[in-house]
């Protein structure tokens, strides 16, 4: 991360879901950021969200950790690693919309927290290097 990236205010991340498939019991949703840039590099297996790099497995783990709290959703249905979406999940047709909204809000918060934590760690390390003589 560059000096300018560190000075940026907290990332305002918003996610949007698009239904891509319907079967007897589930909707398949692809979720992607709508207000920040998000790119996927297949060679690196990572997403770049608002100048912060996430390995696709890190995104999967964030999503899975949140989904564990929602018993209705198949945790093993999480897919990552696409240029078209950040992650894909299967949601039961009977799931309450308010619960779904809370779940996506929590995933958004977790991703923002990871970005913020990364910035804080980098700032702290740079300060350590400035203040310390070896």
PDB file of C-alpha atoms in Angstrom:
ATOM      1  CA  UNK A   1       0.000   0.000   0.000  1.00  0.00           C
ATOM      2  CA  UNK A   2       1.237   3.463  -0.807  1.00  0.00           C
ATOM      3  CA  UNK A   3       1.276   6.505   1.458  1.00  0.00           C
ATOM      4  CA  UNK A   4      -1.785   7.921  -0.345  1.00  0.00           C
ATOM      5  CA  UNK A   5      -3.715   4.686   0.131  1.00  0.00           C
ATOM      6  CA  UNK A   6      -3.065   4.839   3.868  1.00  0.00           C
ATOM      7  CA  UNK A   7      -4.507   8.345   4.086  1.00  0.00           C
ATOM      8  CA  UNK A   8      -7.756   7.363   2.390  1.00  0.00           C
ATOM      9  CA  UNK A   9     -10.825   7.425   4.622  1.00  0.00           C
ATOM     10  CA  UNK A  10     -12.479   4.157   5.593  1.00  0.00           C
ATOM     11  CA  UNK A  11     -13.719   2.228   2.602  1.00  0.00           C
ATOM     12  CA  UNK A  12     -17.437   2.619   1.985  1.00  0.00           C
ATOM     13  CA  UNK A  13     -18.271  -0.794   0.624  1.00  0.00           C
ATOM     14  CA  UNK A  14     -21.709  -1.777  -0.628  1.00  0.00           C
ATOM     15  CA  UNK A  15     -22.570  -5.198  -1.984  1.00  0.00           C
ATOM     16  CA  UNK A  16     -25.241  -6.135  -4.498  1.00  0.00           C
ATOM     17  CA  UNK A  17     -26.626  -9.604  -5.191  1.00  0.00           C
ATOM     18  CA  UNK A  18     -27.837 -10.923  -8.521  1.00  0.00           C
ATOM     19  CA  UNK A  19     -29.874 -14.114  -8.837  1.00  0.00           C
ATOM     20  CA  UNK A  20     -28.364 -16.396 -11.453  1.00  0.00           C
ATOM     21  CA  UNK A  21     -30.163 -19.687 -10.911  1.00  0.00           C
ATOM     22  CA  UNK A  22     -33.267 -21.152  -9.296  1.00  0.00           C
ATOM     23  CA  UNK A  23     -33.796 -24.778  -8.386  1.00  0.00           C
ATOM     24  CA  UNK A  24     -36.439 -26.550  -6.306  1.00  0.00           C
ATOM     25  CA  UNK A  25     -35.045 -25.384  -2.980  1.00  0.00           C
ATOM     26  CA  UNK A  26     -32.471 -22.626  -3.542  1.00  0.00           C
ATOM     27  CA  UNK A  27     -31.640 -19.385  -5.257  1.00  0.00           C
ATOM     28  CA  UNK A  28     -28.073 -18.989  -6.481  1.00  0.00           C
ATOM     29  CA  UNK A  29     -26.824 -15.469  -5.818  1.00  0.00           C
ATOM     30  CA  UNK A  30     -23.694 -13.807  -7.150  1.00  0.00           C
ATOM     31  CA  UNK A  31     -22.542 -10.952  -4.943  1.00  0.00           C
ATOM     32  CA  UNK A  32     -20.294  -8.095  -6.012  1.00  0.00           C
ATOM     33  CA  UNK A  33     -19.308  -4.587  -4.825  1.00  0.00           C
ATOM     34  CA  UNK A  34     -21.232  -1.780  -6.514  1.00  0.00           C
ATOM     35  CA  UNK A  35     -19.517   1.368  -5.284  1.00  0.00           C
ATOM     36  CA  UNK A  36     -15.811   0.471  -5.316  1.00  0.00           C
ATOM     37  CA  UNK A  37     -13.554  -1.082  -7.895  1.00  0.00           C
ATOM     38  CA  UNK A  38     -13.154  -4.815  -7.644  1.00  0.00           C
ATOM     39  CA  UNK A  39     -10.872  -6.792  -9.922  1.00  0.00           C
ATOM     40  CA  UNK A  40      -9.902 -10.435  -9.876  1.00  0.00           C
ATOM     41  CA  UNK A  41      -6.524 -11.752 -10.946  1.00  0.00           C
ATOM     42  CA  UNK A  42      -6.604 -15.426 -11.863  1.00  0.00           C
ATOM     43  CA  UNK A  43      -2.811 -15.691 -11.877  1.00  0.00           C
ATOM     44  CA  UNK A  44      -2.620 -14.354  -8.303  1.00  0.00           C
ATOM     45  CA  UNK A  45      -5.920 -15.893  -7.150  1.00  0.00           C
ATOM     46  CA  UNK A  46      -6.777 -12.611  -5.512  1.00  0.00           C
ATOM     47  CA  UNK A  47      -9.311  -9.838  -5.575  1.00  0.00           C
ATOM     48  CA  UNK A  48      -8.321  -6.209  -5.431  1.00  0.00           C
ATOM     49  CA  UNK A  49     -11.060  -4.295  -3.633  1.00  0.00           C
ATOM     50  CA  UNK A  50     -10.499  -0.582  -3.336  1.00  0.00           C
ATOM     51  CA  UNK A  51      -6.691  -0.986  -3.567  1.00  0.00           C
ATOM     52  CA  UNK A  52      -6.623  -3.790  -1.005  1.00  0.00           C
ATOM     53  CA  UNK A  53      -5.642  -7.288  -2.102  1.00  0.00           C
ATOM     54  CA  UNK A  54      -7.610 -10.267  -0.792  1.00  0.00           C
ATOM     55  CA  UNK A  55      -6.677 -13.823  -1.638  1.00  0.00           C
ATOM     56  CA  UNK A  56      -9.781 -15.569  -2.924  1.00  0.00           C
ATOM     57  CA  UNK A  57      -9.505 -18.040  -0.031  1.00  0.00           C
ATOM     58  CA  UNK A  58      -9.595 -15.119   2.436  1.00  0.00           C
ATOM     59  CA  UNK A  59     -12.835 -13.905   0.863  1.00  0.00           C
ATOM     60  CA  UNK A  60     -14.234 -17.443   1.080  1.00  0.00           C
ATOM     61  CA  UNK A  61     -13.261 -17.656   4.756  1.00  0.00           C
ATOM     62  CA  UNK A  62     -14.869 -14.306   5.616  1.00  0.00           C
ATOM     63  CA  UNK A  63     -18.101 -15.359   3.924  1.00  0.00           C
ATOM     64  CA  UNK A  64     -18.058 -18.842   5.485  1.00  0.00           C
ATOM     65  CA  UNK A  65     -17.480 -17.418   8.980  1.00  0.00           C
ATOM     66  CA  UNK A  66     -20.567 -15.242   8.645  1.00  0.00           C
ATOM     67  CA  UNK A  67     -22.656 -18.007   7.063  1.00  0.00           C
ATOM     68  CA  UNK A  68     -21.944 -20.364   9.982  1.00  0.00           C
ATOM     69  CA  UNK A  69     -24.232 -18.110  12.036  1.00  0.00           C
ATOM     70  CA  UNK A  70     -27.083 -18.633   9.592  1.00  0.00           C
ATOM     71  CA  UNK A  71     -28.039 -22.291   9.761  1.00  0.00           C
ATOM     72  CA  UNK A  72     -30.250 -22.151   6.652  1.00  0.00           C
ATOM     73  CA  UNK A  73     -27.399 -21.520   4.222  1.00  0.00           C
ATOM     74  CA  UNK A  74     -25.122 -24.228   2.871  1.00  0.00           C
ATOM     75  CA  UNK A  75     -21.645 -23.117   3.918  1.00  0.00           C
ATOM     76  CA  UNK A  76     -20.063 -25.413   1.349  1.00  0.00           C
ATOM     77  CA  UNK A  77     -21.935 -23.635  -1.442  1.00  0.00           C
ATOM     78  CA  UNK A  78     -19.609 -20.592  -1.284  1.00  0.00           C
ATOM     79  CA  UNK A  79     -17.740 -20.053  -4.541  1.00  0.00           C
ATOM     80  CA  UNK A  80     -15.025 -17.468  -5.170  1.00  0.00           C
ATOM     81  CA  UNK A  81     -12.472 -16.856  -7.885  1.00  0.00           C
ATOM     82  CA  UNK A  82     -14.411 -15.161 -10.645  1.00  0.00           C
ATOM     83  CA  UNK A  83     -14.061 -11.893 -12.517  1.00  0.00           C
ATOM     84  CA  UNK A  84     -17.864 -11.659 -12.571  1.00  0.00           C
ATOM     85  CA  UNK A  85     -18.523 -11.705  -8.824  1.00  0.00           C
ATOM     86  CA  UNK A  86     -16.853 -11.520  -5.423  1.00  0.00           C
ATOM     87  CA  UNK A  87     -18.607 -14.638  -4.155  1.00  0.00           C
ATOM     88  CA  UNK A  88     -21.525 -16.891  -4.990  1.00  0.00           C
ATOM     89  CA  UNK A  89     -23.830 -18.621  -2.520  1.00  0.00           C
ATOM     90  CA  UNK A  90     -26.985 -20.688  -2.513  1.00  0.00           C
ATOM     91  CA  UNK A  91     -29.821 -19.301  -0.426  1.00  0.00           C
ATOM     92  CA  UNK A  92     -32.912 -21.311   0.526  1.00  0.00           C
ATOM     93  CA  UNK A  93     -36.114 -20.011  -1.028  1.00  0.00           C
ATOM     94  CA  UNK A  94     -37.748 -19.808   2.384  1.00  0.00           C
ATOM     95  CA  UNK A  95     -35.071 -17.565   3.946  1.00  0.00           C
ATOM     96  CA  UNK A  96     -36.384 -14.326   5.421  1.00  0.00           C
ATOM     97  CA  UNK A  97     -35.353 -11.237   3.488  1.00  0.00           C
ATOM     98  CA  UNK A  98     -34.451  -9.358   6.663  1.00  0.00           C
ATOM     99  CA  UNK A  99     -32.084 -12.157   7.704  1.00  0.00           C
ATOM    100  CA  UNK A 100     -30.518 -12.098   4.253  1.00  0.00           C
ATOM    101  CA  UNK A 101     -30.032  -8.343   4.502  1.00  0.00           C
ATOM    102  CA  UNK A 102     -28.376  -8.730   7.928  1.00  0.00           C
ATOM    103  CA  UNK A 103     -26.107 -11.452   6.593  1.00  0.00           C
ATOM    104  CA  UNK A 104     -24.903  -9.332   3.666  1.00  0.00           C
ATOM    105  CA  UNK A 105     -24.420  -6.341   5.984  1.00  0.00           C
ATOM    106  CA  UNK A 106     -22.278  -8.493   8.267  1.00  0.00           C
ATOM    107  CA  UNK A 107     -20.170  -9.781   5.355  1.00  0.00           C
ATOM    108  CA  UNK A 108     -19.696  -6.190   4.174  1.00  0.00           C
ATOM    109  CA  UNK A 109     -18.608  -5.129   7.662  1.00  0.00           C
ATOM    110  CA  UNK A 110     -16.124  -8.004   7.921  1.00  0.00           C
ATOM    111  CA  UNK A 111     -14.523  -7.111   4.585  1.00  0.00           C
ATOM    112  CA  UNK A 112     -14.296  -3.438   5.597  1.00  0.00           C
ATOM    113  CA  UNK A 113     -12.738  -4.470   8.916  1.00  0.00           C
ATOM    114  CA  UNK A 114     -10.076  -6.497   7.097  1.00  0.00           C
ATOM    115  CA  UNK A 115      -9.212  -3.504   4.912  1.00  0.00           C
ATOM    116  CA  UNK A 116      -9.045  -1.220   7.948  1.00  0.00           C
ATOM    117  CA  UNK A 117      -6.950  -3.720   9.931  1.00  0.00           C
ATOM    118  CA  UNK A 118      -4.498  -4.019   7.059  1.00  0.00           C
ATOM    119  CA  UNK A 119      -4.114  -0.242   6.859  1.00  0.00           C
ATOM    120  CA  UNK A 120      -3.636   0.049  10.622  1.00  0.00           C
ATOM    121  CA  UNK A 121      -1.000  -2.699  10.688  1.00  0.00           C
ATOM    122  CA  UNK A 122       0.904  -1.035   7.866  1.00  0.00           C
ATOM    123  CA  UNK A 123       0.756   2.388   9.532  1.00  0.00           C
ATOM    124  CA  UNK A 124       1.951   0.871  12.804  1.00  0.00           C
ATOM    125  CA  UNK A 125       4.857  -0.911  11.132  1.00  0.00           C
ATOM    126  CA  UNK A 126       5.939   2.216   9.245  1.00  0.00           C
ATOM    127  CA  UNK A 127       5.842   4.197  12.497  1.00  0.00           C
ATOM    128  CA  UNK A 128       7.923   1.499  14.182  1.00  0.00           C
ATOM    129  CA  UNK A 129      10.555   1.743  11.430  1.00  0.00           C
ATOM    130  CA  UNK A 130      10.621   5.539  11.666  1.00  0.00           C
ATOM    131  CA  UNK A 131      10.995   5.548  15.456  1.00  0.00           C
ATOM    132  CA  UNK A 132      13.451   2.679  15.832  1.00  0.00           C
ATOM    133  CA  UNK A 133      17.167   2.595  15.245  1.00  0.00           C
ATOM    134  CA  UNK A 134      18.904  -0.747  14.996  1.00  0.00           C
TER     135      UNK A 134
END
